[in-house]
């Protein structure tokens, strides 16, 4: 599906840029624990970006796989997005949003498994 290929491509480019930003710009400017948090956000964003590419690929055969992609995208925004903002602002309450993104990731992967079982 074209939309998930586009979203995944943009997300992958952002992962590279955000990873470099964290390593070269933030290093020494924010505490090390927040550098680790930033890198965790980049890592999870890239994992789920690959998931979005899979959704785009599977959508050619499984038309009802699209909710998986939307759950992954929501997960990226909530999980990784909250960790990026937390790292930059160090406002700890933002960490309360992160688990919502994690739940969205879990739903996406379980829904993908269900879709695979249904169509294979």
PDB file of C-alpha atoms in Angstrom:
ATOM      1  CA  UNK A   1       0.000   0.000   0.000  1.00  0.00           C
ATOM      2  CA  UNK A   2       1.411   3.299  -1.102  1.00  0.00           C
ATOM      3  CA  UNK A   3       0.607   5.291   2.059  1.00  0.00           C
ATOM      4  CA  UNK A   4       2.535   2.918   4.347  1.00  0.00           C
ATOM      5  CA  UNK A   5       5.500   2.825   1.970  1.00  0.00           C
ATOM      6  CA  UNK A   6       5.621   6.628   2.048  1.00  0.00           C
ATOM      7  CA  UNK A   7       5.164   6.831   5.830  1.00  0.00           C
ATOM      8  CA  UNK A   8       7.794   4.137   6.415  1.00  0.00           C
ATOM      9  CA  UNK A   9      10.269   5.821   4.069  1.00  0.00           C
ATOM     10  CA  UNK A  10       9.884   9.159   5.827  1.00  0.00           C
ATOM     11  CA  UNK A  11      10.112   7.475   9.220  1.00  0.00           C
ATOM     12  CA  UNK A  12      13.307   5.646   8.220  1.00  0.00           C
ATOM     13  CA  UNK A  13      14.889   8.910   7.063  1.00  0.00           C
ATOM     14  CA  UNK A  14      13.849  10.514  10.360  1.00  0.00           C
ATOM     15  CA  UNK A  15      15.437   7.631  12.285  1.00  0.00           C
ATOM     16  CA  UNK A  16      18.771   8.267  10.612  1.00  0.00           C
ATOM     17  CA  UNK A  17      18.543  12.023  11.162  1.00  0.00           C
ATOM     18  CA  UNK A  18      17.345  11.717  14.770  1.00  0.00           C
ATOM     19  CA  UNK A  19      19.986   9.099  15.560  1.00  0.00           C
ATOM     20  CA  UNK A  20      22.707  11.375  14.209  1.00  0.00           C
ATOM     21  CA  UNK A  21      21.236  14.360  16.044  1.00  0.00           C
ATOM     22  CA  UNK A  22      21.304  12.425  19.301  1.00  0.00           C
ATOM     23  CA  UNK A  23      24.866  11.220  18.792  1.00  0.00           C
ATOM     24  CA  UNK A  24      26.407  14.451  17.516  1.00  0.00           C
ATOM     25  CA  UNK A  25      24.332  17.342  18.834  1.00  0.00           C
ATOM     26  CA  UNK A  26      22.839  16.151  22.109  1.00  0.00           C
ATOM     27  CA  UNK A  27      25.978  14.392  23.357  1.00  0.00           C
ATOM     28  CA  UNK A  28      27.304  16.432  26.270  1.00  0.00           C
ATOM     29  CA  UNK A  29      24.292  18.773  26.253  1.00  0.00           C
ATOM     30  CA  UNK A  30      21.838  16.540  28.076  1.00  0.00           C
ATOM     31  CA  UNK A  31      22.467  13.936  30.789  1.00  0.00           C
ATOM     32  CA  UNK A  32      23.660  10.521  29.625  1.00  0.00           C
ATOM     33  CA  UNK A  33      20.458   8.815  30.786  1.00  0.00           C
ATOM     34  CA  UNK A  34      18.500  11.010  28.377  1.00  0.00           C
ATOM     35  CA  UNK A  35      20.926  10.200  25.561  1.00  0.00           C
ATOM     36  CA  UNK A  36      20.097   6.539  26.256  1.00  0.00           C
ATOM     37  CA  UNK A  37      16.387   7.376  26.244  1.00  0.00           C
ATOM     38  CA  UNK A  38      16.801   9.192  22.908  1.00  0.00           C
ATOM     39  CA  UNK A  39      18.593   6.197  21.392  1.00  0.00           C
ATOM     40  CA  UNK A  40      15.872   3.852  22.669  1.00  0.00           C
ATOM     41  CA  UNK A  41      13.295   6.039  20.906  1.00  0.00           C
ATOM     42  CA  UNK A  42      15.276   5.865  17.661  1.00  0.00           C
ATOM     43  CA  UNK A  43      15.687   2.098  18.002  1.00  0.00           C
ATOM     44  CA  UNK A  44      11.987   1.427  18.547  1.00  0.00           C
ATOM     45  CA  UNK A  45      11.025   3.814  15.789  1.00  0.00           C
ATOM     46  CA  UNK A  46      13.254   1.940  13.337  1.00  0.00           C
ATOM     47  CA  UNK A  47      11.946  -1.484  14.419  1.00  0.00           C
ATOM     48  CA  UNK A  48       8.410  -0.363  13.782  1.00  0.00           C
ATOM     49  CA  UNK A  49       9.346   1.436  10.590  1.00  0.00           C
ATOM     50  CA  UNK A  50      10.419  -1.974   9.287  1.00  0.00           C
ATOM     51  CA  UNK A  51       7.019  -3.190  10.472  1.00  0.00           C
ATOM     52  CA  UNK A  52       5.366  -0.473   8.387  1.00  0.00           C
ATOM     53  CA  UNK A  53       7.298  -1.658   5.327  1.00  0.00           C
ATOM     54  CA  UNK A  54       5.999  -5.171   6.030  1.00  0.00           C
ATOM     55  CA  UNK A  55       2.458  -3.856   6.238  1.00  0.00           C
ATOM     56  CA  UNK A  56       2.919  -2.123   2.878  1.00  0.00           C
ATOM     57  CA  UNK A  57       4.177  -5.385   1.395  1.00  0.00           C
ATOM     58  CA  UNK A  58       1.450  -7.551   2.932  1.00  0.00           C
ATOM     59  CA  UNK A  59      -1.281  -5.098   1.940  1.00  0.00           C
ATOM     60  CA  UNK A  60      -0.963  -6.284  -1.656  1.00  0.00           C
ATOM     61  CA  UNK A  61      -2.365  -9.664  -0.566  1.00  0.00           C
ATOM     62  CA  UNK A  62      -4.147  -8.922   2.709  1.00  0.00           C
ATOM     63  CA  UNK A  63      -6.397  -5.870   2.332  1.00  0.00           C
ATOM     64  CA  UNK A  64      -7.448  -5.886   5.982  1.00  0.00           C
ATOM     65  CA  UNK A  65      -3.861  -5.534   7.251  1.00  0.00           C
ATOM     66  CA  UNK A  66      -4.039  -1.720   7.175  1.00  0.00           C
ATOM     67  CA  UNK A  67      -5.121  -1.321  10.836  1.00  0.00           C
ATOM     68  CA  UNK A  68      -1.787  -2.903  11.768  1.00  0.00           C
ATOM     69  CA  UNK A  69       0.023  -0.038  10.063  1.00  0.00           C
ATOM     70  CA  UNK A  70      -2.064   2.590  11.808  1.00  0.00           C
ATOM     71  CA  UNK A  71      -1.411   0.988  15.211  1.00  0.00           C
ATOM     72  CA  UNK A  72       2.326   0.954  14.435  1.00  0.00           C
ATOM     73  CA  UNK A  73       2.234   4.605  13.412  1.00  0.00           C
ATOM     74  CA  UNK A  74       0.359   5.566  16.579  1.00  0.00           C
ATOM     75  CA  UNK A  75       2.900   3.563  18.559  1.00  0.00           C
ATOM     76  CA  UNK A  76       5.797   5.408  16.915  1.00  0.00           C
ATOM     77  CA  UNK A  77       4.237   8.791  17.663  1.00  0.00           C
ATOM     78  CA  UNK A  78       3.314   7.968  21.254  1.00  0.00           C
ATOM     79  CA  UNK A  79       6.271   5.770  22.261  1.00  0.00           C
ATOM     80  CA  UNK A  80       9.180   7.290  20.390  1.00  0.00           C
ATOM     81  CA  UNK A  81       7.673  10.766  20.258  1.00  0.00           C
ATOM     82  CA  UNK A  82       7.182  10.923  24.007  1.00  0.00           C
ATOM     83  CA  UNK A  83      10.745   9.709  24.588  1.00  0.00           C
ATOM     84  CA  UNK A  84      12.159  12.337  22.219  1.00  0.00           C
ATOM     85  CA  UNK A  85      10.276  15.102  24.018  1.00  0.00           C
ATOM     86  CA  UNK A  86      11.178  13.645  27.430  1.00  0.00           C
ATOM     87  CA  UNK A  87      14.861  13.608  26.472  1.00  0.00           C
ATOM     88  CA  UNK A  88      14.819  17.219  25.336  1.00  0.00           C
ATOM     89  CA  UNK A  89      12.664  18.673  28.110  1.00  0.00           C
ATOM     90  CA  UNK A  90      13.399  16.211  30.944  1.00  0.00           C
ATOM     91  CA  UNK A  91       9.783  16.590  32.068  1.00  0.00           C
ATOM     92  CA  UNK A  92       9.329  13.163  33.624  1.00  0.00           C
ATOM     93  CA  UNK A  93       5.526  13.104  33.473  1.00  0.00           C
ATOM     94  CA  UNK A  94       5.854  12.698  29.691  1.00  0.00           C
ATOM     95  CA  UNK A  95       7.062   9.171  30.410  1.00  0.00           C
ATOM     96  CA  UNK A  96       3.442   8.354  31.279  1.00  0.00           C
ATOM     97  CA  UNK A  97       2.559   8.576  27.575  1.00  0.00           C
ATOM     98  CA  UNK A  98       5.208   6.072  26.504  1.00  0.00           C
ATOM     99  CA  UNK A  99       3.356   2.919  27.665  1.00  0.00           C
ATOM    100  CA  UNK A 100       0.371   3.873  25.499  1.00  0.00           C
ATOM    101  CA  UNK A 101       2.683   3.674  22.511  1.00  0.00           C
ATOM    102  CA  UNK A 102       3.984   0.326  23.753  1.00  0.00           C
ATOM    103  CA  UNK A 103       0.441  -1.010  23.965  1.00  0.00           C
ATOM    104  CA  UNK A 104      -0.187   0.208  20.426  1.00  0.00           C
ATOM    105  CA  UNK A 105       2.932  -1.678  19.257  1.00  0.00           C
ATOM    106  CA  UNK A 106       1.759  -4.861  20.988  1.00  0.00           C
ATOM    107  CA  UNK A 107      -1.711  -4.575  19.450  1.00  0.00           C
ATOM    108  CA  UNK A 108      -0.147  -4.038  16.014  1.00  0.00           C
ATOM    109  CA  UNK A 109       2.037  -7.149  16.209  1.00  0.00           C
ATOM    110  CA  UNK A 110      -0.779  -9.331  17.590  1.00  0.00           C
ATOM    111  CA  UNK A 111      -3.135  -8.031  14.931  1.00  0.00           C
ATOM    112  CA  UNK A 112      -0.522  -8.846  12.292  1.00  0.00           C
ATOM    113  CA  UNK A 113      -0.302 -12.396  13.636  1.00  0.00           C
ATOM    114  CA  UNK A 114      -4.088 -12.707  13.581  1.00  0.00           C
ATOM    115  CA  UNK A 115      -4.207 -11.404  10.000  1.00  0.00           C
ATOM    116  CA  UNK A 116      -1.506 -13.846   8.930  1.00  0.00           C
ATOM    117  CA  UNK A 117      -3.358 -16.785  10.504  1.00  0.00           C
ATOM    118  CA  UNK A 118      -6.554 -15.709   8.807  1.00  0.00           C
ATOM    119  CA  UNK A 119      -4.994 -15.355   5.338  1.00  0.00           C
ATOM    120  CA  UNK A 120      -2.378 -18.098   5.228  1.00  0.00           C
TER     121      UNK A 120
END
